[in-house]
Short mmCIF file of C-alpha atoms in Angstrom, two decimals:
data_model
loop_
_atom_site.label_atom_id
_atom_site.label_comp_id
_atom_site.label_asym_id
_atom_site.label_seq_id
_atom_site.Cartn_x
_atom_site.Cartn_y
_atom_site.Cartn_z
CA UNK A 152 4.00 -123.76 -116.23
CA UNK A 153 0.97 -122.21 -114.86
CA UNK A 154 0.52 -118.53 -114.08
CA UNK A 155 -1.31 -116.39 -111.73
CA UNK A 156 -3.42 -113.55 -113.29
CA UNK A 157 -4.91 -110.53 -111.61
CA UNK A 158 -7.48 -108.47 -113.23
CA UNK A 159 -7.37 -105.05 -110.88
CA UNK A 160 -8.23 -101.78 -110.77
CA UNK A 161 -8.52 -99.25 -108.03
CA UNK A 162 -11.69 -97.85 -109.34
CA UNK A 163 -14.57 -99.79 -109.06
CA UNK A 164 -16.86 -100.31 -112.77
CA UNK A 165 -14.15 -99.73 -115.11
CA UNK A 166 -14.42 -103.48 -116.29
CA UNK A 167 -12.52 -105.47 -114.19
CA UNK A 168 -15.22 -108.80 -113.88
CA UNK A 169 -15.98 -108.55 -117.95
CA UNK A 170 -12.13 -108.23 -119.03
CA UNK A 171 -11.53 -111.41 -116.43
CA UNK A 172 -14.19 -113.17 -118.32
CA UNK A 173 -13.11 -112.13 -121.94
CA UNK A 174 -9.31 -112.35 -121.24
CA UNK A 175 -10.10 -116.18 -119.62
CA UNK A 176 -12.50 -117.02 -122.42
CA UNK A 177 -9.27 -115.92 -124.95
CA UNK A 178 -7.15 -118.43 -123.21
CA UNK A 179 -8.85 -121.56 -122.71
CA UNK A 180 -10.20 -121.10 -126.60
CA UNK A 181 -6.63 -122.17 -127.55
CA UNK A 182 -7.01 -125.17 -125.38
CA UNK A 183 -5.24 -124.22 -122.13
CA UNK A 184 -6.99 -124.84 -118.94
CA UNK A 185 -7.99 -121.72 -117.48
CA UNK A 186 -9.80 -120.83 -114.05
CA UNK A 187 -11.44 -117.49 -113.76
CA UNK A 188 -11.77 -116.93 -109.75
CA UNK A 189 -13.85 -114.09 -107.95
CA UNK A 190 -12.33 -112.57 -105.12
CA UNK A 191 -15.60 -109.84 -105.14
CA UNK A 192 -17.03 -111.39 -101.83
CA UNK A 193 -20.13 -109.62 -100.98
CA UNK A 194 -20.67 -108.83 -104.41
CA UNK A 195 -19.72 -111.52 -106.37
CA UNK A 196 -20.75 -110.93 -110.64
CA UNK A 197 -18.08 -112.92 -112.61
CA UNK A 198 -20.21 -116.03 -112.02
CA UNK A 199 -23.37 -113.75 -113.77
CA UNK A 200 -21.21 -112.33 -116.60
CA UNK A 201 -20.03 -115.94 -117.26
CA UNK A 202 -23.33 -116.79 -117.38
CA UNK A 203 -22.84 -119.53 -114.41
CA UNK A 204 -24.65 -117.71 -112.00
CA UNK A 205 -27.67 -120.57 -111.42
CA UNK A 206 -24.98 -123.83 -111.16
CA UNK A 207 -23.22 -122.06 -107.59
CA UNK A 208 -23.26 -124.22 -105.09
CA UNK A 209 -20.11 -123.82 -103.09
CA UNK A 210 -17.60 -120.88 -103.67
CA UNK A 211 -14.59 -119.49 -102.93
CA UNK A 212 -15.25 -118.78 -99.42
CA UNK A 213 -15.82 -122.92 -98.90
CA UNK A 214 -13.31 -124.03 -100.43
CA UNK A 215 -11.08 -120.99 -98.02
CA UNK A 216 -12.66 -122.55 -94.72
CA UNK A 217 -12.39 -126.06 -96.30
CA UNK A 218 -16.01 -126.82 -95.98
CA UNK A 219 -15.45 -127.92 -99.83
CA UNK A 220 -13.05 -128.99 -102.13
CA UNK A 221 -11.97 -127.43 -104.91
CA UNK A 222 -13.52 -129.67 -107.65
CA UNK A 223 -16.78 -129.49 -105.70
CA UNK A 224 -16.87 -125.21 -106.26
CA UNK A 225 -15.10 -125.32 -109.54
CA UNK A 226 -17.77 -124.67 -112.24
CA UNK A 227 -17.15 -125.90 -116.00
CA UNK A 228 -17.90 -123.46 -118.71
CA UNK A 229 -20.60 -124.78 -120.72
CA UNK A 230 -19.26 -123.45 -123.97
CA UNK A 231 -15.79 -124.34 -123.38
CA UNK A 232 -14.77 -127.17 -121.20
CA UNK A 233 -10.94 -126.41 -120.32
CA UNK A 234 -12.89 -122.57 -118.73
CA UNK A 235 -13.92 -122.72 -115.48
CA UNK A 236 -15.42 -120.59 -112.87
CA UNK A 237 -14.53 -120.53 -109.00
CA UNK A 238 -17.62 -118.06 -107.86
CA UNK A 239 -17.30 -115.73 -104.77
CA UNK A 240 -20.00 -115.67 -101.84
CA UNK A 241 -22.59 -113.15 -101.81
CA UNK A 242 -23.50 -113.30 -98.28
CA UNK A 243 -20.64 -114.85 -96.63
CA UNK A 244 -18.52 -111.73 -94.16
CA UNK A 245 -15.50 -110.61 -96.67
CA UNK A 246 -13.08 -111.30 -93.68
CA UNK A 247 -13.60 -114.92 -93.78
CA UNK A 248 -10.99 -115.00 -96.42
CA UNK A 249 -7.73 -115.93 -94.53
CA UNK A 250 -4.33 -115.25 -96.05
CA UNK A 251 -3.40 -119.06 -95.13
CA UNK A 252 -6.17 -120.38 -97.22
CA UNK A 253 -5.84 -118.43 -100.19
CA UNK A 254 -2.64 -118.98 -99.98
CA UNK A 255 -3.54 -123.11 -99.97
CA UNK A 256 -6.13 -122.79 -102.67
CA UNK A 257 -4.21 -120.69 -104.93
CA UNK A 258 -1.21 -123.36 -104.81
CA UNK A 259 -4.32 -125.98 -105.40
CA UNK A 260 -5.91 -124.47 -108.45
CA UNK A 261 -1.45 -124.05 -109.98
CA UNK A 262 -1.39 -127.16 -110.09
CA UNK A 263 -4.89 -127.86 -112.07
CA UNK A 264 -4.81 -125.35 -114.05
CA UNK A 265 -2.24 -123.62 -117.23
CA UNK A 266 -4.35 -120.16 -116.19
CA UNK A 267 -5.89 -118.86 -112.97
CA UNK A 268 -7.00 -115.21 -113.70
CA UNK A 269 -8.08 -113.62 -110.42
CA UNK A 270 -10.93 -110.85 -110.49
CA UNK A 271 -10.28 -108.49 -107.73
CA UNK A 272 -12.58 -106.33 -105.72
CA UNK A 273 -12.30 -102.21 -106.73
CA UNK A 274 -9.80 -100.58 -104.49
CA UNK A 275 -7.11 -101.13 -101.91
CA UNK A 276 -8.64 -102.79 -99.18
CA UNK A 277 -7.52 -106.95 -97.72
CA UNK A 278 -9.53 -108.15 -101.02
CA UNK A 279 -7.72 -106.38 -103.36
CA UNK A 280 -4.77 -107.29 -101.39
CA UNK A 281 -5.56 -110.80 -100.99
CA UNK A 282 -6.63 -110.99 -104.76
CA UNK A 283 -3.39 -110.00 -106.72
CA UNK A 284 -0.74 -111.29 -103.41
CA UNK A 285 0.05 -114.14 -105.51
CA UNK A 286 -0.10 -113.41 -108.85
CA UNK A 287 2.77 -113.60 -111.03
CA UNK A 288 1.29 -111.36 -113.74
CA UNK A 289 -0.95 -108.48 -113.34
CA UNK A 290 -3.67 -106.59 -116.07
CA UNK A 291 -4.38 -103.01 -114.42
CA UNK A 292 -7.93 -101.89 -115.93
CA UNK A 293 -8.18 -98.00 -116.82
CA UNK A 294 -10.81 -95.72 -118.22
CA UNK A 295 -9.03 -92.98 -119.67
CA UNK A 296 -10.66 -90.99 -117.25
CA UNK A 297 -9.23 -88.63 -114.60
CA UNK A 298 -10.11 -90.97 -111.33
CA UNK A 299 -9.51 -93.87 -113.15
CA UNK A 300 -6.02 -92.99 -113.75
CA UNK A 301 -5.61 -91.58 -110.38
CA UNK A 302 -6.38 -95.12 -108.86
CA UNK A 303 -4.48 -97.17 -111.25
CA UNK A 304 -1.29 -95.60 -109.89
CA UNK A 305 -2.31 -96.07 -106.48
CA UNK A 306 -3.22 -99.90 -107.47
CA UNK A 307 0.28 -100.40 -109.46
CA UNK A 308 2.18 -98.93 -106.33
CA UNK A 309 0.22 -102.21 -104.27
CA UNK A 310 1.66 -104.72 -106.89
CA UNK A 311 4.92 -103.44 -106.76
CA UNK A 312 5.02 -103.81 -102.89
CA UNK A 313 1.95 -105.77 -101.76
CA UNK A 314 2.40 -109.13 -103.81
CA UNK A 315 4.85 -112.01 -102.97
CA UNK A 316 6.69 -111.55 -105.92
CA UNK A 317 7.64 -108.27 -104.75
CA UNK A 318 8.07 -109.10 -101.12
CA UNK A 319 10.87 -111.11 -102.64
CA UNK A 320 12.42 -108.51 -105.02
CA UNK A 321 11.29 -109.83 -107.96
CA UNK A 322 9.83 -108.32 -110.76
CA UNK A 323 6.07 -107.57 -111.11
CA UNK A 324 4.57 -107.96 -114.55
CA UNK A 325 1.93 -105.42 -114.67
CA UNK A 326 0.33 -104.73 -118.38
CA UNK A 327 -2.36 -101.46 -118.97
CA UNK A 328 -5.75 -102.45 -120.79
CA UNK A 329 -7.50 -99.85 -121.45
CA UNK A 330 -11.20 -99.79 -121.77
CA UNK A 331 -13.86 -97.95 -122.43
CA UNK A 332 -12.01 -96.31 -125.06
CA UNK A 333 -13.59 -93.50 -127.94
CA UNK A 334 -11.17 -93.05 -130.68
CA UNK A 335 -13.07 -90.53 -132.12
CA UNK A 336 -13.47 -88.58 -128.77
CA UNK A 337 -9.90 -88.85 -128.07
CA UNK A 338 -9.35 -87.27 -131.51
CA UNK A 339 -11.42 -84.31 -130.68
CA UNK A 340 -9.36 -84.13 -127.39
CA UNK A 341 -12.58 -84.96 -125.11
CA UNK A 342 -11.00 -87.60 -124.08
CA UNK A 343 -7.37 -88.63 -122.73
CA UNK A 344 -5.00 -90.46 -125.58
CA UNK A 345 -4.03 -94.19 -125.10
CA UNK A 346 -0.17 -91.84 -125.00
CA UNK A 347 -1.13 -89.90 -122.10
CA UNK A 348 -2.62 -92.64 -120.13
CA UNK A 349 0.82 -94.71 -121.09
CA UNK A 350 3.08 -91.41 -120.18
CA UNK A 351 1.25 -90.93 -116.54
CA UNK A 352 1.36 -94.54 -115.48
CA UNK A 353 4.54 -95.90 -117.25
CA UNK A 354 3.52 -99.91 -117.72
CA UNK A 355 3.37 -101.24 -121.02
CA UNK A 356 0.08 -101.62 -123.08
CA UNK A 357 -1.58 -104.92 -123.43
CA UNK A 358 -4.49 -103.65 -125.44
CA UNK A 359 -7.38 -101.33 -125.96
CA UNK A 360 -10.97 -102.54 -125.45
CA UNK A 361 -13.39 -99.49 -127.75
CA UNK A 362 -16.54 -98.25 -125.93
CA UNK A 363 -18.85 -101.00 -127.49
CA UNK A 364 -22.69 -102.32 -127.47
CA UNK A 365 -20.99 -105.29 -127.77
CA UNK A 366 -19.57 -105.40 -124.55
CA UNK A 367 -23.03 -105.11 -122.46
CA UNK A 368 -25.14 -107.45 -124.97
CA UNK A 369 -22.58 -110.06 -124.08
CA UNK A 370 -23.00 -109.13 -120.32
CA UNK A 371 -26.16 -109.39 -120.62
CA UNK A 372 -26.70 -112.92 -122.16
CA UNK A 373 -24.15 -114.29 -119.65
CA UNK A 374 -21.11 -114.97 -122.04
CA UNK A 375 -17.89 -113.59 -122.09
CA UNK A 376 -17.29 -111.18 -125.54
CA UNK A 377 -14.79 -113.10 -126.80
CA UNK A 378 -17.71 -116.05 -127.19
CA UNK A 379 -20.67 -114.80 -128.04
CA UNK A 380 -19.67 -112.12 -130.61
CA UNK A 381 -16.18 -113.02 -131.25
CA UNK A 382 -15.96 -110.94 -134.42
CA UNK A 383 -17.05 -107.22 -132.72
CA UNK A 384 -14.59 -104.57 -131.90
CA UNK A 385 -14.07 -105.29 -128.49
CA UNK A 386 -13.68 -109.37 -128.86
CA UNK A 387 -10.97 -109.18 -131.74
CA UNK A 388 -9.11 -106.24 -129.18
CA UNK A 389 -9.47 -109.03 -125.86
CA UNK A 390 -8.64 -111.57 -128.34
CA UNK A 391 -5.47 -109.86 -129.29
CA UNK A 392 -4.58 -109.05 -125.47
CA UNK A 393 -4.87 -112.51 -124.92
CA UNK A 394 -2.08 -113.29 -127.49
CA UNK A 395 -0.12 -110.74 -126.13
CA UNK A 396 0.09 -111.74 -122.59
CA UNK A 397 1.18 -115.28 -124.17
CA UNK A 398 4.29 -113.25 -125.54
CA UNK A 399 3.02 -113.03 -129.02
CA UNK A 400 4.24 -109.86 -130.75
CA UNK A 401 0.72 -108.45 -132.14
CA UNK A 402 0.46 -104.83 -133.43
CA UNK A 403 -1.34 -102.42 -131.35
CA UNK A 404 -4.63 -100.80 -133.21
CA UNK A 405 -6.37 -98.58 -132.22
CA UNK A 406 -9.75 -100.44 -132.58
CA UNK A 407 -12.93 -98.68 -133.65
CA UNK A 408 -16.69 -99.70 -134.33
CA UNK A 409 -18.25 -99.02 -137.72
CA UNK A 410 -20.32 -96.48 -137.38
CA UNK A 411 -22.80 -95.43 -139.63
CA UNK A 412 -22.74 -91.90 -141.87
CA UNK A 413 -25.39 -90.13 -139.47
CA UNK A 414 -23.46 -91.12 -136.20
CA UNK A 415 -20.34 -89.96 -137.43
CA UNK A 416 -21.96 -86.77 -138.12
CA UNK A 417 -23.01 -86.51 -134.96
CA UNK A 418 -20.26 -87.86 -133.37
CA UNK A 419 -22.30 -89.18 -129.88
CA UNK A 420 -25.01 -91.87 -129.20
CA UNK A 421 -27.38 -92.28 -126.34
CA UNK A 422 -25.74 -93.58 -123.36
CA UNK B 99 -23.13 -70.66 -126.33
CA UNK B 100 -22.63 -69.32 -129.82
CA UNK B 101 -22.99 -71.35 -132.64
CA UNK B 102 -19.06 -71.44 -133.25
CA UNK B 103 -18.87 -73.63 -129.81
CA UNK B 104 -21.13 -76.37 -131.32
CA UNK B 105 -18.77 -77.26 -134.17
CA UNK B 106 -15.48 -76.77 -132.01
CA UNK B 107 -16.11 -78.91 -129.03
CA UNK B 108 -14.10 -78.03 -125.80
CA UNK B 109 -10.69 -79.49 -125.79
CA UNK B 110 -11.04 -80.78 -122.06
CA UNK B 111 -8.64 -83.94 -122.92
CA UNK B 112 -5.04 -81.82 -122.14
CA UNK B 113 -6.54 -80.26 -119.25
CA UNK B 114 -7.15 -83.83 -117.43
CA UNK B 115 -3.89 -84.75 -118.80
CA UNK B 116 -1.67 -81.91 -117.24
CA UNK B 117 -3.79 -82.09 -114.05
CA UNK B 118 -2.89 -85.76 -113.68
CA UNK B 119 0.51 -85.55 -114.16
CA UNK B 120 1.22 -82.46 -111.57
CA UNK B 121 -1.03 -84.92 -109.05
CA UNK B 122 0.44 -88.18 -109.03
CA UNK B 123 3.61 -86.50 -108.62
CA UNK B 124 2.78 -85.27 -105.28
CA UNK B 125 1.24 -88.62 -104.75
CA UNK B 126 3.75 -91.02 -105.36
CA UNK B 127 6.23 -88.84 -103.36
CA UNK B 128 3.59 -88.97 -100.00
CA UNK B 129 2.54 -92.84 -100.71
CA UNK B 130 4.72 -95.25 -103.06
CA UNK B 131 8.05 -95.14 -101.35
CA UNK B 132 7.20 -92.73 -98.84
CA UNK B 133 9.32 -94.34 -96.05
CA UNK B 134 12.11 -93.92 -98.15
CA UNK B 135 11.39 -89.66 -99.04
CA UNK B 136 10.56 -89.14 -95.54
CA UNK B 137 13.71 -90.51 -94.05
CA UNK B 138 15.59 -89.05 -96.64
CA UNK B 139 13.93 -85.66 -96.34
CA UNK B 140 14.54 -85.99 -92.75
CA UNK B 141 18.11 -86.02 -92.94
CA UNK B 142 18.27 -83.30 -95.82
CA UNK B 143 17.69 -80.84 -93.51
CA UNK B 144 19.26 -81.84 -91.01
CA UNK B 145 22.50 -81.63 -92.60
CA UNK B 146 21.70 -78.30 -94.21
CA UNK B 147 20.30 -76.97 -90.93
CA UNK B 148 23.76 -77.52 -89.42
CA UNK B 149 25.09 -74.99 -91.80
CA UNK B 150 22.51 -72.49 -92.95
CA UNK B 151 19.18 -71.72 -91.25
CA UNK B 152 16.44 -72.91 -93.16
CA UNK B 153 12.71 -73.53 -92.85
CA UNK B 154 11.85 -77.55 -93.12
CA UNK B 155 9.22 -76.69 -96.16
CA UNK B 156 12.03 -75.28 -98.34
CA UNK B 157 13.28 -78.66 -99.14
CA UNK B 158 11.42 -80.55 -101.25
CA UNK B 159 12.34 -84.33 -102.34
CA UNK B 160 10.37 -86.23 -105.11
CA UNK B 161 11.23 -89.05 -106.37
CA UNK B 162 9.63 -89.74 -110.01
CA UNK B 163 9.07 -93.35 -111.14
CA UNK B 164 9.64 -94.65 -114.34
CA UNK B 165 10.04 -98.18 -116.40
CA UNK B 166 13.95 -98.14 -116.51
CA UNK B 167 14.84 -95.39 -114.27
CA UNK B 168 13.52 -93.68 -111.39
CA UNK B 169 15.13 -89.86 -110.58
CA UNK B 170 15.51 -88.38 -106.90
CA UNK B 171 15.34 -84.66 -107.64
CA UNK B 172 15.94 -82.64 -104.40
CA UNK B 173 15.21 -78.53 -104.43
CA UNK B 174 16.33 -76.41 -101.43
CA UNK B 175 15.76 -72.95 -101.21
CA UNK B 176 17.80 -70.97 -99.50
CA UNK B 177 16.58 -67.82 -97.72
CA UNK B 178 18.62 -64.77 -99.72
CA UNK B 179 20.96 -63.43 -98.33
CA UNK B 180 22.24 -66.76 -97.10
CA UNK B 181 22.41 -66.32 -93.46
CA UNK B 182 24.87 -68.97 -92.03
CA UNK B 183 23.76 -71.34 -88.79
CA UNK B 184 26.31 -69.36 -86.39
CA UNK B 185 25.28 -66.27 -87.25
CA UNK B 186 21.68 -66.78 -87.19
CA UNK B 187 22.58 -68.20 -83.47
CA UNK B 188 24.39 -65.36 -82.41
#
């Protein structure tokens, strides 16, 4: 059976497009066939973190307004070929996405696809809305940092009301992945615990992604984490979240990079 | 800053915590299920106001969300000595 993903967040840069591409890279690796769709209109960066960003033709908005079909805007993965990317416009108005036609495409893309993980815009406006309204299952991205936090409660209050699922009084998944997160600064109490982020918002924890190079080299090459470096911090903790939202029972860690003697010493790094 | 301060960073972590915690209270009372608090605020005092004179911010309804169960915790003050609705009237 095929589920609906959202990837949300109500602030925007905590790591919403790169967890969408890790998380979707994590699925189709076992063979499922997963899309990975960008509801960012205006701004539109999953295609560029999934390293697609040259092969757009049509997007989301086409296939929306029917000026395309889906096949035509779906983009394969060139690493993986059960992945695929359905890019968002960059230029197109935002309001040309009509509740009706999501509605239509996101029925289309069920019945393609095992996985369609949605990558939602930052905040509580019609995208955001429009972006998790029919998901089944929903990942709420947090920095353990003050706003962050602030948002994500305003963002889970949405997907308990918002989404069709609740609209019919049924249950919302919703699963915490924290990212961005120092061990060693949480230690020292700079930093919020993975507890107190759990205590304030009260979902359940689907994994923690450590403050990693890793996580902008792979960015930067155009390939989800959980492909190009598979074996870093930050891969083997999407990896794991992957598993988890599959129902696997996988024990939380608290993941951490190796770090040399001098930068433990010192205890920072140049941002 | 002394020297001490270098090797004892500030503990800034519990602050954020605590701070959060006494916000999204007052949040999720005014957005979440607002509807819901309003109306029930609403008719909180009205009932009391039949009886005992009270000011409308001396009732306070939050409602406080959690996995299993969610708690509706209502605190009225009442003005001391408790002056009753007839008398206050009169």
């Amino acid at each position: 059976m095929s589920q609906v993903l959202v990837v949300t967040s109500g602030k925007g840069g905590v790591g919403k497009t790169t967890s969408t591409a890790a998380i979707g890279a994590a699925l189709a690796l076992s063979g499922q066939r997963v899309a990975v769709v960008d509801f960012d209109v205006g701004l539109r960066n999953l295609d560029l973190v999934m390293g697609a960003e040259r092969r757009v033709v049509y997007d989301l908005i086409n296939v929306v307004q029917g000026e395309a079909k889906l096949q035509q805007a779906l983009i394969r993965d060139k690493r993986l070929d059960t992945l695929y990317v359905l890019p968002a416009s960059q230029t197109r108005d935002k309001d040309a996405l009509t509740e009706e036609g999501v509605t239509r495409v996101m029925e289309e893309l069920r019945n393609h696809f095992d996985w369609v993980v949605c990558d939602s815009p930052a905040g509580i406006e019609r995208g955001a809305m429009l972006a998790m309204r029919h998901a089944d299952v929903a990942i709420v991205v947090t920095n353990p940092e003050v706003s962050s936090v602030r948002d994500s409660d305003r963002i889970i209050g949405m997907l308990d009301s918002k989404t069709v699922k609740a609209e019919k009084g049924e249950y919302m998944e919703k699963h915490l992945l924290l990212t961005r997160y120092d061990a060693a600064r949480a230690e020292r109490g700079q930093m919020l615990k993975v507890d107190d982020v759990l205590e304030i918002l009260s979902i359940p924890l689907l994994g923690i992604i450590p403050e990693s190079e890793a996580v902008l080299n792979a960015s930067n090459v155009g390939c989800p984490v959980t492909l190009v470096d598979s074996d870093s911090a930050p891969a083997r903790a999407y990896l794991d979240a992957a598993r988890r939202l599959e129902g696997e029972n996988i024990p939380m860690v608290v993941p951490s990079e190796r770090r040399g003697f001098m930068s433990k010493l010192f205890g920072r790094r140049a941002a | 800053m002394t020297i001490f301060n270098f090797f004892k960073p500030a503990r800034s972590a519990p602050v954020a915590r605590d701070r959060l915690q006494i916000l999204l209270q007052h949040e999720r009372v005014s957005a979440g299920s607002s509807d819901l608090i309003a109306k029930l605020r609403e008719e909180i005092i009205g009932v009391i106001a039949r009886h005992v004179d009270i000011p409308a911010d001396k009732v306070q309804v939050k409602m406080q969300r959690a996995e299993a169960v969610s708690t509706l915790e209502v605190e009225i003050e009442l003005p001391n000595p408790v002056r009753r609705r007839a008398e206050a009237a009169a």
